[in-house]
Coordinates of C-alpha atoms in Angstrom, one line a residue:
Chain A
M1 CA -34.7 6.8 -15.7
N2 CA -34.6 6.6 -11.7
H3 CA -33.3 3.3 -10.6
Q4 CA -33.6 4.5 -7.0
S5 CA -34.9 2.1 -4.5
H6 CA -34.7 4.1 -1.4
T7 CA -32.9 1.2 0.2
P8 CA -29.8 2.9 1.7
I9 CA -26.5 1.1 0.9
L10 CA -24.4 3.7 2.6
E11 CA -25.6 5.4 6.0
V12 CA -23.4 7.8 7.8
S13 CA -24.7 9.6 10.8
G14 CA -23.2 12.1 13.5
L15 CA -19.7 11.7 11.9
H16 CA -17.0 13.4 13.7
V17 CA -13.4 13.6 12.6
Y18 CA -10.5 15.1 14.3
Y19 CA -6.6 15.6 13.4
G20 CA -5.4 16.7 16.8
N21 CA -7.6 19.7 17.8
F22 CA -8.7 20.3 14.2
H23 CA -12.5 19.4 13.7
A24 CA -12.3 18.3 10.0
V25 CA -15.8 16.8 10.0
N26 CA -18.5 18.0 12.3
D27 CA -21.6 16.1 12.6
V28 CA -22.1 14.7 9.0
S29 CA -24.8 12.6 8.3
F30 CA -26.3 11.2 4.7
T31 CA -27.2 8.3 3.1
V32 CA -26.7 6.8 -0.3
N33 CA -29.5 4.8 -1.7
A34 CA -29.1 1.8 -4.2
G35 CA -29.6 2.9 -7.7
E36 CA -28.4 6.5 -6.8
I37 CA -25.3 8.5 -7.6
F38 CA -24.8 10.7 -4.9
G39 CA -22.5 13.8 -5.0
F40 CA -20.2 15.0 -2.5
L41 CA -19.4 18.9 -3.2
G42 CA -17.1 21.0 -1.1
P43 CA -14.1 23.5 -1.6
N44 CA -10.7 22.1 -0.8
G45 CA -10.3 21.3 2.9
A46 CA -14.0 21.0 3.4
G47 CA -13.8 17.5 4.7
K48 CA -14.9 15.6 1.8
T49 CA -11.9 13.3 1.6
S50 CA -11.9 13.0 5.4
T51 CA -15.5 11.9 5.2
L52 CA -14.5 9.5 2.4
S53 CA -11.6 8.2 4.1
A54 CA -13.7 7.5 7.3
V55 CA -16.3 5.5 4.8
E56 CA -13.3 3.6 3.5
G57 CA -12.1 2.6 6.9
L58 CA -8.9 4.3 6.3
L59 CA -9.3 6.6 9.4
K60 CA -11.1 6.4 12.6
P61 CA -13.7 8.8 13.5
R62 CA -14.0 10.3 16.8
S63 CA -17.6 9.4 16.8
G64 CA -20.4 8.7 14.6
N65 CA -21.6 5.7 12.7
I66 CA -20.9 4.4 9.1
S67 CA -22.5 1.3 7.6
V68 CA -22.2 -0.2 4.3
A69 CA -24.6 -2.8 3.0
G70 CA -25.8 -2.9 6.7
F71 CA -22.3 -3.7 7.8
D72 CA -20.5 -1.3 10.5
I73 CA -17.3 -0.2 8.9
H74 CA -15.4 -0.3 12.2
K75 CA -17.2 -3.6 13.8
Q76 CA -17.2 -5.5 10.6
P77 CA -14.7 -3.9 8.1
L78 CA -13.8 -6.7 6.0
H79 CA -17.7 -7.3 5.4
A80 CA -18.1 -3.7 4.6
R81 CA -15.0 -3.5 2.5
A82 CA -16.1 -6.6 0.3
N83 CA -19.3 -4.7 -0.6
M84 CA -17.7 -1.4 -1.7
G85 CA -15.4 -0.6 -4.4
V86 CA -13.0 2.4 -4.2
Q87 CA -11.1 4.4 -6.6
L88 CA -9.0 6.7 -4.8
Q89 CA -8.3 10.4 -5.7
A90 CA -4.4 9.2 -6.7
T91 CA -4.7 5.7 -7.3
S92 CA -1.4 4.0 -7.9
F93 CA -0.6 0.4 -8.7
Q94 CA 2.7 -1.7 -8.5
P95 CA 4.7 -0.2 -11.4
E96 CA 6.4 -3.4 -12.2
L97 CA 3.0 -5.1 -13.0
T98 CA 1.2 -5.3 -16.2
I99 CA -2.6 -4.1 -16.4
S100 CA -3.8 -7.7 -16.7
E101 CA -1.7 -8.7 -13.7
I102 CA -3.0 -5.9 -11.7
I103 CA -6.6 -6.8 -12.5
G104 CA -5.7 -10.5 -11.6
L105 CA -4.4 -9.0 -8.3
Y106 CA -7.4 -7.3 -7.4
A107 CA -9.7 -10.1 -8.5
G108 CA -7.8 -12.4 -6.3
I109 CA -8.1 -9.8 -3.1
Y110 CA -11.7 -9.4 -3.6
G111 CA -12.5 -13.1 -4.4
A112 CA -13.6 -12.7 -7.9
A113 CA -12.5 -15.8 -9.7
I114 CA -11.7 -14.7 -13.3
N115 CA -9.2 -16.1 -15.7
H116 CA -7.0 -14.5 -18.4
E117 CA -9.5 -14.7 -21.0
Q118 CA -12.1 -12.9 -18.9
I119 CA -9.4 -10.1 -17.9
L120 CA -9.1 -9.5 -21.7
S121 CA -12.9 -9.4 -22.1
I122 CA -12.9 -6.9 -19.4
L123 CA -10.1 -4.9 -20.9
R124 CA -12.0 -5.2 -24.4
D125 CA -15.2 -3.8 -22.8
I126 CA -13.1 -0.6 -22.0
K127 CA -11.4 -0.4 -25.1
L128 CA -8.1 -1.2 -23.7
E129 CA -7.5 -4.7 -25.0
D130 CA -4.0 -3.8 -26.3
A131 CA -3.2 -2.6 -23.0
A132 CA -3.0 -6.0 -21.2
G133 CA 0.7 -6.2 -21.3
K134 CA 1.5 -2.7 -20.6
R135 CA 2.1 -0.8 -17.4
F136 CA -0.2 1.3 -15.5
G137 CA 2.4 4.3 -16.1
Q138 CA 2.4 3.8 -19.7
L139 CA -1.4 4.6 -19.9
S140 CA -3.0 8.2 -20.5
G141 CA -5.0 9.7 -17.7
G142 CA -8.2 8.6 -19.1
Q143 CA -7.0 5.1 -19.6
Q144 CA -5.7 5.0 -16.0
Q145 CA -9.2 6.0 -14.6
R146 CA -10.8 3.4 -16.9
V147 CA -8.6 0.6 -15.5
S148 CA -9.0 2.0 -11.8
L149 CA -13.0 2.0 -12.4
V150 CA -12.9 -1.6 -13.5
I151 CA -10.6 -2.6 -10.6
A152 CA -13.1 -0.7 -8.1
T153 CA -16.1 -2.7 -9.6
I154 CA -14.5 -5.9 -10.2
H155 CA -16.3 -7.9 -7.4
D156 CA -19.7 -6.0 -8.4
P157 CA -19.9 -4.1 -5.1
H158 CA -23.0 -2.5 -4.1
L159 CA -21.3 0.9 -3.2
V160 CA -19.0 2.5 -5.6
L161 CA -17.0 5.5 -4.0
L162 CA -15.2 7.5 -6.6
D163 CA -13.0 10.3 -5.3
E164 CA -12.5 13.0 -7.9
P165 CA -12.5 10.7 -10.7
T166 CA -12.7 13.1 -13.7
T167 CA -10.0 15.5 -12.7
G168 CA -8.0 16.2 -15.6
L169 CA -9.6 14.1 -17.9
D170 CA -10.6 15.4 -21.5
P171 CA -14.4 15.6 -22.4
Q172 CA -14.5 12.4 -24.2
S173 CA -13.0 10.4 -21.3
R174 CA -15.2 12.2 -18.9
R175 CA -18.3 11.4 -21.0
Q176 CA -17.3 7.8 -20.9
L177 CA -16.8 7.8 -17.3
W178 CA -20.0 9.2 -16.8
E179 CA -21.7 6.6 -18.8
R180 CA -19.9 4.0 -16.7
M181 CA -21.3 5.5 -13.5
E182 CA -24.7 5.6 -15.0
A183 CA -24.4 1.8 -15.9
I184 CA -23.4 1.1 -12.2
R185 CA -26.5 2.9 -11.2
E186 CA -28.7 1.0 -13.5
K187 CA -27.6 -2.1 -12.0
G188 CA -29.2 -0.8 -8.9
H189 CA -25.8 -0.1 -7.0
G190 CA -25.2 3.2 -5.3
V191 CA -22.2 5.5 -6.2
L192 CA -20.7 8.3 -3.9
L193 CA -18.9 10.6 -6.0
T194 CA -16.7 13.5 -5.0
T195 CA -16.1 16.1 -7.4
H196 CA -15.2 19.9 -7.9
S197 CA -17.2 20.2 -11.1
M198 CA -20.7 21.4 -10.8
E199 CA -21.4 20.4 -14.4
E200 CA -20.5 16.8 -13.5
A201 CA -22.8 17.0 -10.4
E202 CA -25.5 18.2 -12.3
A203 CA -25.1 15.7 -15.2
V204 CA -25.1 12.7 -13.3
C205 CA -25.9 13.0 -9.7
D206 CA -29.3 12.2 -8.5
R207 CA -28.9 14.0 -5.1
I208 CA -25.9 16.0 -3.8
A209 CA -24.5 17.2 -0.4
I210 CA -22.5 20.3 -0.2
I211 CA -19.9 20.2 2.8
D212 CA -18.1 23.3 4.1
H213 CA -16.0 23.6 7.1
G214 CA -16.7 20.0 8.0
R215 CA -20.5 20.6 8.0
V216 CA -23.3 19.5 5.5
V217 CA -24.8 22.8 4.6
A218 CA -27.3 21.4 2.1
I219 CA -28.6 18.0 0.6
D220 CA -31.1 17.7 -2.2
T221 CA -31.4 17.1 -5.9
P222 CA -29.4 19.5 -8.1
E223 CA -32.9 20.8 -9.5
A224 CA -34.2 21.4 -5.9
L225 CA -31.2 23.1 -4.6
V226 CA -31.2 25.6 -7.3
D227 CA -34.9 26.1 -6.8
H228 CA -34.7 26.4 -3.0
Y229 CA -31.7 29.0 -3.2
R230 CA -32.9 30.9 -6.3
H231 CA -33.9 33.9 -4.2
D232 CA -31.0 33.7 -1.8
P233 CA -29.4 37.1 -1.8
E234 CA -25.8 35.4 -1.3
V235 CA -26.6 33.3 -4.4
I236 CA -28.0 36.0 -6.5
S237 CA -24.8 38.2 -5.6
V238 CA -22.4 35.6 -7.1
S239 CA -24.5 34.8 -10.2
R240 CA -22.8 35.8 -13.3
K241 CA -25.3 35.3 -16.0
G242 CA -28.5 36.3 -14.3
K243 CA -29.5 32.6 -14.2
I244 CA -29.0 30.9 -11.2
T245 CA -26.9 27.6 -11.6
L246 CA -25.8 25.0 -9.2
E247 CA -22.4 26.7 -9.2
D248 CA -23.9 29.8 -8.1
V249 CA -25.6 28.0 -5.3
F250 CA -22.4 26.3 -4.3
I251 CA -20.4 29.5 -4.0
G252 CA -23.5 31.3 -2.3
L253 CA -23.3 28.7 0.1
T254 CA -19.7 28.3 0.7
G255 CA -18.3 31.8 0.0
R256 CA -16.0 33.3 -2.5
A257 CA -12.9 33.0 -0.7
I258 CA -10.0 30.6 -2.2
R259 CA -9.5 27.6 0.0
S260 CA -6.0 26.2 0.4
Chain B
M1 CA -27.4 -10.1 -2.0
R2 CA -24.3 -9.2 -0.3
N3 CA -20.7 -9.8 -1.1
N4 CA -18.6 -12.5 1.0
I5 CA -15.4 -11.7 2.4
P6 CA -12.6 -13.8 0.2
A7 CA -10.8 -16.7 2.0
T8 CA -7.5 -15.4 3.4
S9 CA -5.7 -18.1 1.3
T10 CA -7.3 -16.4 -1.9
V11 CA -6.0 -13.0 -0.7
L12 CA -2.6 -14.5 0.4
N13 CA -2.3 -16.5 -3.0
A14 CA -3.0 -13.2 -5.0
L15 CA -0.6 -11.0 -2.9
L16 CA 2.2 -13.3 -3.2
R17 CA 1.8 -13.7 -7.0
A18 CA 2.0 -10.1 -7.6
D19 CA 4.7 -9.6 -4.8
F20 CA 7.0 -12.4 -6.5
T21 CA 6.3 -10.9 -10.1
T22 CA 7.4 -7.5 -8.7
Q23 CA 10.5 -9.1 -7.4
W24 CA 11.2 -11.0 -10.6
R25 CA 11.0 -7.6 -12.4
N26 CA 13.3 -6.0 -10.2
R27 CA 16.1 -8.9 -10.8
R28 CA 18.6 -6.4 -11.7
S29 CA 18.7 -5.1 -8.1
V30 CA 18.3 -8.6 -6.8
V31 CA 21.6 -9.6 -8.6
L32 CA 23.3 -6.3 -7.0
V33 CA 22.1 -7.4 -3.6
F34 CA 23.7 -10.9 -4.3
L35 CA 26.6 -9.7 -5.9
V36 CA 28.5 -8.1 -2.8
P37 CA 28.5 -10.9 -0.7
L38 CA 29.5 -13.4 -3.5
I39 CA 32.6 -11.0 -4.8
I40 CA 33.6 -11.0 -1.0
L41 CA 33.4 -14.8 -0.9
M42 CA 35.5 -15.3 -4.1
S43 CA 38.0 -12.7 -3.3
W44 CA 38.7 -14.0 0.2
K45 CA 39.4 -17.6 -1.3
G46 CA 43.1 -17.2 -0.1
L47 CA 41.8 -16.3 3.3
V48 CA 40.0 -19.4 4.2
D49 CA 42.8 -21.4 5.5
K50 CA 43.8 -18.5 7.9
L51 CA 40.2 -17.3 9.0
G52 CA 38.3 -20.6 8.5
G53 CA 35.6 -21.5 6.3
A54 CA 32.8 -21.0 8.8
F55 CA 34.2 -17.2 9.3
V56 CA 34.1 -16.4 5.5
L57 CA 30.6 -17.9 5.0
S58 CA 29.0 -16.3 7.9
I59 CA 30.5 -12.7 7.1
C60 CA 29.2 -13.2 3.5
I61 CA 25.9 -14.5 4.7
T62 CA 25.5 -11.4 7.1
I63 CA 26.5 -9.0 4.6
G64 CA 23.8 -10.6 2.3
L65 CA 21.2 -10.4 5.2
T66 CA 22.0 -6.9 5.6
A67 CA 21.5 -6.0 2.1
I68 CA 18.2 -7.7 1.6
G69 CA 16.7 -6.6 4.9
L70 CA 17.8 -3.0 4.8
M71 CA 17.8 -2.3 1.2
G72 CA 15.4 -4.7 -0.5
Y73 CA 12.4 -4.7 2.1
T74 CA 12.8 -1.3 3.4
N75 CA 13.1 0.5 0.3
S76 CA 10.3 -1.3 -1.2
I77 CA 7.7 -0.5 1.5
A78 CA 8.9 3.0 1.7
R79 CA 8.2 3.4 -2.1
D80 CA 4.9 1.6 -2.1
R81 CA 3.6 3.7 0.8
D82 CA 4.4 6.9 -0.8
K83 CA 3.1 5.8 -4.1
G84 CA -0.3 5.0 -2.3
I85 CA -0.1 1.4 -3.3
F86 CA -0.7 0.3 0.5
Q87 CA -3.7 2.5 0.8
R88 CA -5.3 1.1 -2.3
L89 CA -4.8 -2.4 -0.9
R90 CA -6.1 -1.3 2.4
V91 CA -9.6 -0.4 1.0
A92 CA -10.0 -3.8 0.0
P93 CA -11.4 -6.6 2.0
L94 CA -8.1 -8.1 3.8
S95 CA -6.3 -7.8 6.8
T96 CA -3.4 -5.6 6.8
W97 CA -1.2 -8.4 8.1
T98 CA -1.6 -10.4 5.0
I99 CA 0.0 -7.6 3.0
M100 CA 3.1 -7.7 5.2
V101 CA 3.3 -11.5 5.5
S102 CA 3.3 -11.6 1.5
R103 CA 6.0 -8.6 1.5
L104 CA 8.0 -10.7 4.1
T105 CA 7.7 -14.1 2.4
V106 CA 9.3 -12.9 -0.8
Q107 CA 12.2 -11.5 1.3
I108 CA 12.5 -14.9 3.3
V109 CA 12.6 -16.7 -0.1
M110 CA 15.4 -14.2 -1.2
I111 CA 17.4 -15.1 2.2
L112 CA 17.0 -18.7 1.3
A113 CA 18.3 -18.2 -2.2
L114 CA 21.1 -16.0 -0.8
I115 CA 22.3 -18.6 1.9
I116 CA 22.0 -21.3 -0.9
A117 CA 23.9 -19.3 -3.3
V118 CA 26.7 -18.7 -0.7
F119 CA 27.0 -22.3 0.1
I120 CA 27.4 -23.2 -3.5
V121 CA 30.0 -20.6 -4.3
G122 CA 31.6 -21.5 -0.9
F123 CA 31.9 -25.1 -2.0
Y124 CA 32.9 -24.8 -5.7
V125 CA 35.0 -21.7 -5.6
D126 CA 36.5 -21.5 -2.0
K127 CA 36.3 -25.4 -1.4
I128 CA 34.4 -24.9 2.0
S129 CA 32.3 -27.8 2.9
L130 CA 30.3 -28.2 6.0
T131 CA 28.7 -31.4 7.5
P132 CA 24.8 -31.7 6.7
A133 CA 24.0 -30.4 10.3
G134 CA 26.1 -27.5 9.6
Y135 CA 24.1 -26.6 6.5
V136 CA 20.7 -27.1 8.2
F137 CA 21.7 -25.2 11.5
G138 CA 23.4 -22.5 9.2
F139 CA 20.1 -22.2 7.3
T140 CA 17.9 -21.7 10.6
M141 CA 20.4 -19.3 12.0
G142 CA 20.6 -17.1 8.9
L143 CA 16.8 -17.0 9.1
V144 CA 16.8 -15.9 12.8
G145 CA 19.5 -13.5 12.1
S146 CA 17.5 -11.8 9.0
A147 CA 14.6 -10.9 11.5
V148 CA 17.1 -8.4 12.9
Y149 CA 17.7 -6.6 9.6
L150 CA 14.2 -6.9 8.6
G151 CA 13.1 -5.5 12.0
L152 CA 15.8 -2.8 11.6
G153 CA 14.4 -1.8 8.0
Q154 CA 10.7 -1.8 9.3
M155 CA 12.0 0.6 12.0
I156 CA 13.6 2.9 9.7
A157 CA 10.5 2.8 7.5
G158 CA 8.6 3.7 10.6
L159 CA 11.0 6.5 11.6
I160 CA 11.5 8.2 8.2
K161 CA 8.6 8.7 5.7
N162 CA 10.3 10.2 2.6
P163 CA 11.3 7.2 0.3
E164 CA 14.6 9.1 -0.9
T165 CA 15.5 9.7 2.8
V166 CA 14.8 5.8 3.4
S167 CA 16.9 4.9 0.7
A168 CA 19.6 7.1 1.7
T169 CA 19.4 6.2 5.3
T170 CA 19.6 2.4 4.5
R171 CA 22.6 2.8 2.2
L172 CA 24.4 4.3 4.9
V173 CA 23.6 2.1 7.7
Y174 CA 24.4 -0.8 5.2
F175 CA 27.9 0.6 4.4
A176 CA 28.5 1.3 8.1
F177 CA 27.5 -2.1 8.9
I178 CA 29.8 -3.7 6.5
M179 CA 32.7 -1.7 7.0
I180 CA 32.7 -1.3 10.7
G181 CA 31.3 -4.7 11.1
M182 CA 33.8 -6.4 8.9
F183 CA 37.1 -4.7 9.8
G184 CA 35.9 -4.3 13.3
E185 CA 35.2 -8.2 13.7
L186 CA 38.8 -8.7 12.2
G187 CA 40.4 -6.4 14.9
M188 CA 41.5 -3.8 12.4
L189 CA 39.8 -1.1 14.1
G190 CA 41.0 -1.8 17.8
T191 CA 40.1 -3.9 20.5
E192 CA 37.4 -1.6 21.8
V193 CA 35.6 -1.5 18.4
Q194 CA 35.8 -5.2 18.1
A195 CA 34.2 -5.7 21.3
I196 CA 31.5 -3.5 20.4
V197 CA 31.0 -5.0 17.1
R198 CA 31.0 -8.6 18.4
W199 CA 27.7 -7.6 20.5
S200 CA 26.2 -5.3 17.8
P201 CA 23.4 -6.7 15.5
F202 CA 26.1 -7.4 12.9
G203 CA 28.4 -9.2 15.3
S204 CA 25.6 -11.2 16.9
V205 CA 24.2 -12.3 13.7
K206 CA 27.5 -13.0 12.3
R207 CA 28.4 -15.1 15.5
I208 CA 25.3 -17.1 15.3
V209 CA 25.6 -18.0 11.6
S210 CA 29.3 -18.7 12.1
D211 CA 29.0 -21.1 15.0
S212 CA 25.7 -22.8 13.7
L213 CA 27.9 -23.6 10.5
Q214 CA 30.0 -25.6 12.8
P215 CA 27.6 -27.1 15.3
A216 CA 30.2 -28.8 17.3
H217 CA 31.7 -25.3 18.0
W218 CA 28.6 -24.0 19.5
T219 CA 29.4 -22.7 23.0
I220 CA 27.7 -20.4 25.7
Q221 CA 29.0 -17.3 23.9
S222 CA 27.0 -18.5 20.6
T223 CA 23.9 -19.0 22.8
Q224 CA 24.2 -15.5 24.3
A225 CA 24.8 -14.1 21.0
L226 CA 21.5 -16.0 19.6
L227 CA 19.7 -14.3 22.5
A228 CA 21.1 -10.8 21.7
T229 CA 19.8 -11.6 18.1
I230 CA 16.3 -12.5 19.2
G231 CA 16.6 -9.2 21.6
Y232 CA 17.4 -7.0 18.6
A233 CA 15.0 -8.6 16.4
F234 CA 12.1 -8.2 19.1
V235 CA 13.2 -4.6 19.9
F236 CA 13.8 -3.4 16.2
S237 CA 10.5 -5.3 15.2
L238 CA 8.3 -3.9 18.0
L239 CA 9.3 -0.3 17.4
G240 CA 9.2 -0.8 13.6
I241 CA 5.5 -1.8 13.9
K242 CA 4.5 0.6 16.5
W243 CA 6.1 3.6 14.2
F244 CA 5.0 2.3 10.8
R245 CA 2.3 4.3 9.2
W246 CA 0.5 3.1 6.1
N247 CA 0.4 6.3 4.6
T248 CA 2.9 9.1 4.3
K249 CA 0.3 12.0 5.1

């Protein structure tokens, strides 16, 4: 079911990010619409995390515009952040705090007034009711990701940024996380997802952008990308099973060489 | 519909609750920070008549301030930066100053608790009693002095990214401050070292705390030491804020 409203919830245009003389993000533009899961794919060092960090307001781009729910991330950073939920690649919380205390902390920070009963109810929803008194480090990888996603969405944000959330998860945990992403989409919110998994991109993303060497090389639906590049010689040359997949398109566009 | 920015008071309330809980869960290390000055205070009972009650109290308070500023505050921000805890907080709709205000508030409460503990142990064990003005003035100068060590800690965390190296450095500086400061102040390391120590961050803080405990003994040298303390605090804090990075990458 398509919940897309074509109302952009995130607009990135002409983004340039430099680290010294290194041009990490080069004229990147894209939008994420309400009710859409937008995948951001690229090899290591392609500029995914730099783009995401710029969207989160953690680094200042050389030029370009980023707006979240109509708020410019640099002119109105607090308004923009109030409308986005973030799950960082390596999320860490204070190791001394229990899960319910961490949720309470972030509920307070995002201005979501919730009491202890509501925290327990949230944990019940993600099948972690027994973890309320545990520390974050005592949870498994999948449980940690569920807690991180709950915290990222505790204030019901219009845009959710997920940086490789399923890395290292078992298939069950991954499926569960996909269902949670789809639930966010069904509420009419936008999701920006970075991933290395083509299977994940095909399974949950409505549209994807492939970024390489800091530039967006393709943006479309996964099906349209496969159709469009089906006869591309580079793509055909990397195809392994005779049938063109999204992974073939990805490798055809970004090359076979392993990136550091 | 758009989400609103939470009120600063709500954000600070949530951060303070979390930071105080974190401090409470680390109470063993808090006890260790308190232990060194209190053991010195108790073991110097026999020296109170010779050195003076204010001198003994001020040495113990200064050592405690050094431990809190250098080891408690610095190590906690170095660890949280390395673990990405600050990065997670920074993507939330809060101003970064609220993160530091919350952290510093916890340290200020620790400093007040330390000064109270030194006064209580000094009174009951060493029989050191001060005038009410001495206690109030002593508290105030203790807080002013603590800014030097919090600023120095901020500077170390700004200069060094690796949390283990930060921890090793703060321990080294703490040890150097205690040994050179305490023995130098007493003239046991020679007159030149004594003069240097007197105007060092350790000596200046020790002097203002010591003289504030006896307000009648406040002199122009005390005021000069206060100015030096404010100068150290200003320079260390300025450099600490300038050099500090919220992540280690």
